[in-house]
Coordinates of C-alpha atoms in Angstrom, one line a residue:
X1 CA 0.0 0.0 0.0
X2 CA 1.4 3.4 -0.9
X3 CA 2.5 5.7 1.8
X4 CA 0.4 8.8 2.2
X5 CA 1.3 12.1 3.9
X6 CA 0.6 11.8 7.6
X7 CA -2.0 14.2 9.1
X8 CA 0.0 16.1 11.7
X9 CA -1.9 17.3 14.7
X10 CA -2.9 20.9 14.4
X11 CA -0.4 23.4 15.9
X12 CA -1.7 26.1 18.2
X13 CA 0.3 28.7 16.4
X14 CA -0.5 27.5 12.9
X15 CA -3.3 28.6 10.6
X16 CA -6.7 27.1 10.9
X17 CA -7.2 23.7 9.2
X18 CA -10.1 25.0 7.2
X19 CA -9.7 27.4 4.3
X20 CA -11.7 30.6 4.6
X21 CA -13.0 32.5 1.6
X22 CA -11.3 35.8 2.7
X23 CA -7.9 34.0 2.6
X24 CA -8.4 33.0 -1.0
X25 CA -9.6 36.4 -2.0
X26 CA -6.6 38.0 -0.3
X27 CA -4.2 35.6 -2.0
X28 CA -5.8 36.3 -5.4
X29 CA -6.1 40.1 -5.1
X30 CA -2.6 40.4 -3.8
X31 CA -1.0 39.0 -6.9
X32 CA -3.1 41.0 -9.4
X33 CA -1.0 43.4 -11.4
X34 CA -2.0 47.1 -11.2
X35 CA -4.5 48.2 -13.8
X36 CA -4.5 51.6 -15.6
X37 CA -6.7 53.1 -12.9
X38 CA -4.4 51.8 -10.2
X39 CA -1.4 53.3 -11.9
X40 CA -3.2 56.6 -12.3
X41 CA -4.1 56.5 -8.6
X42 CA -0.5 55.9 -7.7
X43 CA 0.7 58.8 -9.8
X44 CA -2.0 61.0 -8.2
X45 CA -0.8 59.9 -4.8
X46 CA 2.8 60.8 -5.6
X47 CA 1.8 64.2 -6.8
X48 CA -0.3 64.8 -3.7
X49 CA 2.6 63.8 -1.5
X50 CA 5.0 66.2 -3.4
X51 CA 2.5 69.0 -3.0
X52 CA 2.1 68.5 0.7
X53 CA 5.9 68.2 1.1
X54 CA 6.3 71.5 -0.9
X55 CA 3.8 73.3 1.3
X56 CA 5.5 72.2 4.5
X57 CA 8.9 73.2 3.1
X58 CA 7.6 76.6 2.0
X59 CA 6.3 77.3 5.5
X60 CA 9.8 77.0 6.9
X61 CA 8.7 75.0 9.9
X62 CA 12.0 73.1 9.7
X63 CA 15.4 74.3 8.7
X64 CA 15.8 74.1 4.9
X65 CA 19.0 72.1 5.3
X66 CA 17.1 69.4 7.2
X67 CA 13.8 69.6 5.2
X68 CA 14.7 70.3 1.6
X69 CA 12.2 71.2 -1.1
X70 CA 11.3 68.9 -3.9
X71 CA 13.5 70.7 -6.4
X72 CA 16.4 70.3 -4.1
X73 CA 15.8 66.6 -3.7
X74 CA 15.6 66.2 -7.5
X75 CA 18.8 68.2 -7.9
X76 CA 20.6 66.0 -5.5
X77 CA 19.5 63.0 -7.6
X78 CA 20.8 64.7 -10.8
X79 CA 24.1 65.3 -9.1
X80 CA 24.4 61.7 -8.1
X81 CA 23.6 60.6 -11.6
X82 CA 26.1 63.1 -13.1
X83 CA 28.8 61.9 -10.8
X84 CA 28.3 58.4 -12.0
X85 CA 27.3 57.1 -8.6
X86 CA 23.6 56.4 -8.9
X87 CA 23.7 53.4 -11.3
X88 CA 26.6 51.6 -9.7
X89 CA 24.9 52.1 -6.3
X90 CA 21.6 50.6 -7.5
X91 CA 23.4 47.7 -9.2
X92 CA 25.4 46.9 -6.0
X93 CA 22.3 47.0 -3.8
X94 CA 20.2 45.0 -6.1
X95 CA 22.9 42.3 -6.4
X96 CA 23.2 41.9 -2.6
X97 CA 19.4 42.0 -2.1
X98 CA 18.9 39.4 -4.8
X99 CA 21.4 37.0 -3.4
X100 CA 20.2 37.4 0.1
X101 CA 16.5 37.0 -1.0
X102 CA 17.2 33.9 -3.0
X103 CA 19.2 32.3 -0.2
X104 CA 16.5 33.2 2.4
X105 CA 13.7 31.9 0.1
X106 CA 15.6 28.8 -0.8
X107 CA 16.0 28.0 2.9
X108 CA 12.6 29.2 4.2
X109 CA 10.3 27.1 2.0
X110 CA 12.0 23.7 2.6
X111 CA 12.1 24.5 6.3
X112 CA 8.4 25.2 6.3
X113 CA 7.7 21.9 4.5
X114 CA 9.8 20.2 7.2
X115 CA 8.1 21.9 10.1
X116 CA 4.5 21.6 8.8
X117 CA 4.4 18.2 7.2
X118 CA 6.6 16.0 9.3
X119 CA 6.4 15.0 12.9
X120 CA 10.1 15.3 13.5
X121 CA 10.2 18.8 12.0
X122 CA 7.3 19.9 14.1
X123 CA 8.8 18.4 17.3
X124 CA 12.5 19.3 16.8
X125 CA 13.0 21.9 14.1
X126 CA 10.0 24.2 14.7
X127 CA 10.9 25.0 18.4
X128 CA 14.4 26.1 17.4
X129 CA 13.2 28.3 14.6
X130 CA 10.5 29.8 16.9
X131 CA 13.3 30.8 19.3
X132 CA 15.4 32.3 16.5
X133 CA 12.5 34.1 14.8
X134 CA 12.1 36.9 17.4
X135 CA 15.8 37.8 17.4
X136 CA 16.2 41.1 15.5
X137 CA 18.2 40.6 12.3
X138 CA 19.9 43.9 12.8
X139 CA 21.4 42.6 16.1
X140 CA 23.0 39.8 14.1
X141 CA 25.1 42.2 12.0
X142 CA 28.1 42.3 14.5
X143 CA 28.0 38.5 14.6
X144 CA 28.0 38.2 10.8
X145 CA 30.9 40.6 10.6
X146 CA 32.8 38.5 13.2
X147 CA 32.2 35.3 11.3
X148 CA 32.6 36.5 7.7
X149 CA 34.4 39.8 7.9
X150 CA 33.4 43.0 6.2
X151 CA 33.0 41.5 2.7
X152 CA 30.0 40.5 0.7
X153 CA 29.3 37.3 2.5
X154 CA 28.3 39.0 5.8
X155 CA 26.0 41.4 4.0
X156 CA 24.3 38.6 2.1
X157 CA 24.0 36.5 5.2
X158 CA 22.2 39.3 7.1
X159 CA 19.7 39.9 4.3
X160 CA 19.1 36.1 3.9
X161 CA 18.4 35.7 7.6
X162 CA 15.9 38.6 7.5
X163 CA 14.2 37.1 4.5
X164 CA 14.1 33.6 5.9
X165 CA 11.9 34.5 8.9
X166 CA 8.8 35.8 7.1
X167 CA 9.2 33.2 4.3
X168 CA 9.2 30.4 6.8
X169 CA 6.4 31.8 9.0
X170 CA 4.0 32.4 6.1
X171 CA 4.9 29.2 4.3
X172 CA 4.6 27.1 7.4
X173 CA 1.1 28.6 8.0
X174 CA 0.1 27.6 4.4
X175 CA 1.4 24.1 4.6
X176 CA 0.1 23.4 8.1
X177 CA -3.3 25.0 7.1
X178 CA -4.1 22.4 4.5
X179 CA -7.8 21.3 5.1
X180 CA -7.9 18.0 6.8
X181 CA -10.5 16.6 4.4
X182 CA -8.1 17.2 1.5
X183 CA -5.5 15.0 3.2
X184 CA -8.1 12.4 4.0
X185 CA -9.3 12.3 0.5
X186 CA -5.8 11.9 -0.8
X187 CA -5.1 9.0 1.6
X188 CA -8.4 7.3 0.7
X189 CA -7.4 7.5 -3.0
X190 CA -4.1 5.9 -2.3
X191 CA -1.9 8.9 -3.1
X192 CA 1.7 8.5 -2.1
X193 CA 3.4 10.9 0.2
X194 CA 5.1 12.7 -2.7
X195 CA 1.9 13.1 -4.7
X196 CA 0.0 14.3 -1.6
X197 CA 2.7 17.0 -1.0
X198 CA 3.0 18.1 -4.6
X199 CA -0.7 17.8 -5.7
X200 CA -2.6 18.8 -2.6
X201 CA -0.5 20.5 0.1
X202 CA 1.7 22.6 -2.1
X203 CA -1.1 24.1 -4.3
X204 CA -3.1 24.9 -1.2
X205 CA -0.1 26.7 0.4
X206 CA 1.0 28.6 -2.7
X207 CA -0.8 31.9 -1.7
X208 CA 0.9 31.9 1.7
X209 CA 4.3 31.0 0.1
X210 CA 3.9 33.9 -2.3
X211 CA 2.9 36.2 0.5
X212 CA 5.9 35.3 2.5
X213 CA 8.2 35.8 -0.5
X214 CA 6.8 39.3 -1.0
X215 CA 7.3 40.2 2.6
X216 CA 10.8 38.8 2.4
X217 CA 11.6 40.9 -0.6
X218 CA 10.5 44.0 1.2
X219 CA 12.6 42.9 4.2
X220 CA 15.6 42.5 1.9
X221 CA 15.5 46.2 1.0
X222 CA 15.0 47.2 4.6
X223 CA 18.1 45.3 5.6
X224 CA 20.2 46.4 2.7
X225 CA 20.6 49.8 4.3
X226 CA 22.0 48.3 7.5
X227 CA 24.2 45.8 5.7
X228 CA 25.8 48.4 3.5
X229 CA 26.7 50.8 6.3
X230 CA 30.0 49.1 7.0
X231 CA 32.7 47.6 4.8
X232 CA 31.6 48.9 1.5
X233 CA 32.0 51.9 -0.8
X234 CA 29.0 51.4 -3.1
X235 CA 25.3 50.8 -2.6
X236 CA 22.2 52.8 -1.7
X237 CA 22.6 52.0 2.0
X238 CA 26.2 53.2 1.9
X239 CA 25.1 56.4 0.2
X240 CA 22.4 57.0 2.8
X241 CA 24.9 56.5 5.6
X242 CA 27.3 59.0 3.9
X243 CA 24.5 61.5 3.5
X244 CA 23.6 61.2 7.1
X245 CA 27.3 61.8 8.2
X246 CA 27.6 64.9 6.1
X247 CA 24.0 66.2 6.9
X248 CA 23.0 66.0 3.2
X249 CA 19.3 65.6 3.8
X250 CA 18.4 66.1 0.1
X251 CA 20.7 63.3 -1.0
X252 CA 19.5 61.1 1.8
X253 CA 15.8 61.5 1.0
X254 CA 16.4 61.0 -2.7
X255 CA 18.2 57.7 -1.9
X256 CA 15.3 56.6 0.3
X257 CA 12.9 57.3 -2.6
X258 CA 15.0 55.3 -5.0
X259 CA 15.1 52.4 -2.5
X260 CA 11.3 52.6 -2.2
X261 CA 10.8 52.6 -6.0
X262 CA 13.1 49.7 -6.5
X263 CA 11.3 47.7 -3.7
X264 CA 7.9 48.5 -5.2
X265 CA 9.1 47.4 -8.7
X266 CA 10.5 44.1 -7.3
X267 CA 7.2 43.4 -5.5
X268 CA 5.3 44.0 -8.7
X269 CA 7.7 41.7 -10.5
X270 CA 7.1 38.9 -8.0
X271 CA 3.4 39.4 -8.3
X272 CA 3.6 39.1 -12.0
X273 CA 5.8 36.0 -12.0
X274 CA 3.6 34.2 -9.5
X275 CA 0.2 35.2 -10.9
X276 CA 0.0 32.1 -13.2
X277 CA 0.5 29.8 -10.1
X278 CA -2.5 31.5 -8.4
X279 CA -4.9 31.4 -11.3
X280 CA -6.8 28.5 -9.6
X281 CA -7.3 30.7 -6.5
X282 CA -8.9 33.4 -8.6
X283 CA -11.1 30.9 -10.4
X284 CA -12.4 29.5 -7.1
X285 CA -13.7 32.9 -6.1

């Protein structure tokens, strides 16, 4: 008789065993690419933010050196571009964030499969990961530097650890939240462990895995600033740190905007790449 995937007892910290309609709708809508109306709304929001910023700057509530106007911020960006710093900085940050993201994603999903679908993983691995998850990733920067020095390895490790936690938590919730009657039906039909995992559990968990990946991508860009503050001479994080040291608020704000734009673009890219995998979730609703 073929071996089927064991039904692991529900974990108090895991998602409910039943699939709720709002979860499906959330997973479907979160991966929908923006329409023309959404793009127009985003542009209007940016214009509104620029207008509000300009009004506050014109009121001189804060010193102009600390609260630059929109033209000053744009001028700082043009100077960075003219000096040949902007493109290399973006490329360096993207490379580090991509490596860290892929490493964290590649470790987080298999760890979630282990902790959610096996008894040993739930009993042994999950408690260890739950102890490590609350540890602030920023606090691991000194340890990473001690272990790997000031080179690229320490920066990628810090980002990977920050990505791993949300990927594992979301993916574990998805795998552990597979409806019990799905597993029972697969067992009754004689599905093997591998087929149950790939044909039942994995499709059911895909929205949560994608959600974890998108949160992890955002975390990668949060941590890139911290990772690039030491031992490097290129990167958006390094440029932000230098601007803070020399009180260049216009350059600092411009770099933050660039980081936000890149992060948003990466999130949209992940949504577009994963949309075909979630087509079934849209069809259900």
